[in-house]
CSV table of C-alpha atoms and ligand atoms in Angstrom, one decimal:
chain,number,residue,atom,x,y,z
A,140,MET,CA,141.4,116.1,23.5
A,141,SER,CA,143.7,117.8,21.1
A,142,ASP,CA,142.1,116.9,17.9
A,143,PHE,CA,139.4,119.7,17.7
A,144,LYS,CA,140.4,122.0,14.9
A,145,GLY,CA,139.1,125.4,15.6
A,146,ASN,CA,135.7,124.1,16.7
A,147,LYS,CA,135.1,126.0,19.9
A,148,GLN,CA,131.4,125.1,19.8
A,149,SER,CA,130.5,121.6,20.5
A,150,LEU,CA,127.2,122.0,18.8
A,151,PRO,CA,127.0,120.4,15.4
A,152,SER,CA,125.9,122.3,12.4
A,153,ARG,CA,124.5,121.4,9.0
A,154,VAL,CA,123.6,123.0,5.7
A,155,CYS,CA,119.9,123.1,4.8
A,156,MET,CA,119.2,121.0,1.8
A,157,HIS,CA,116.9,123.6,0.4
A,158,CYS,CA,118.3,127.0,1.0
A,159,GLN,CA,121.9,125.9,1.6
A,160,ARG,CA,122.1,128.0,4.7
A,161,PRO,CA,124.1,126.8,7.6
A,162,MET,CA,121.9,125.9,10.5
A,163,THR,CA,123.0,125.3,14.0
A,164,TRP,CA,121.9,122.5,16.3
A,165,ARG,CA,118.8,123.3,18.3
A,166,LYS,CA,117.6,121.7,21.4
A,167,LYS,CA,114.4,120.6,19.8
A,168,TRP,CA,116.4,118.6,17.3
A,169,ALA,CA,118.3,116.7,20.0
A,170,LYS,CA,116.3,113.5,19.4
A,171,CYS,CA,116.1,113.7,15.7
A,172,TRP,CA,119.2,115.5,14.5
A,173,ASP,CA,120.1,112.7,12.1
A,174,GLU,CA,116.8,113.3,10.3
A,175,VAL,CA,117.0,117.1,10.2
A,176,LYS,CA,117.8,118.2,6.7
A,177,TYR,CA,116.0,121.5,6.5
A,178,CYS,CA,116.4,124.7,8.6
A,179,SER,CA,112.7,125.2,8.8
A,180,GLU,CA,109.3,123.8,8.1
A,181,ARG,CA,109.0,126.1,5.1
A,182,CYS,CA,112.1,124.7,3.5
A,183,ARG,CA,111.0,121.2,4.2
A,184,ARG,CA,107.7,121.8,2.5
A,185,SER,CA,109.1,123.5,-0.5
A,186,HIS,CA,111.6,120.8,-1.1
A,187,ARG,CA,109.9,117.6,-2.1
B,111,ZN,ZN1,116.4,126.2,4.7
């Protein structure tokens, strides 16, 4: 309970593999967060 370091938000975040932008967890990714690597469909398609 005391090991959270400045992480006020419990939502995970990740950097898009294509545009390198940080993206925040979205509800629609709840079931497939482990597979989400791109912030958008556009990035996903432009990155083979
Ligand atoms: Zn992106």
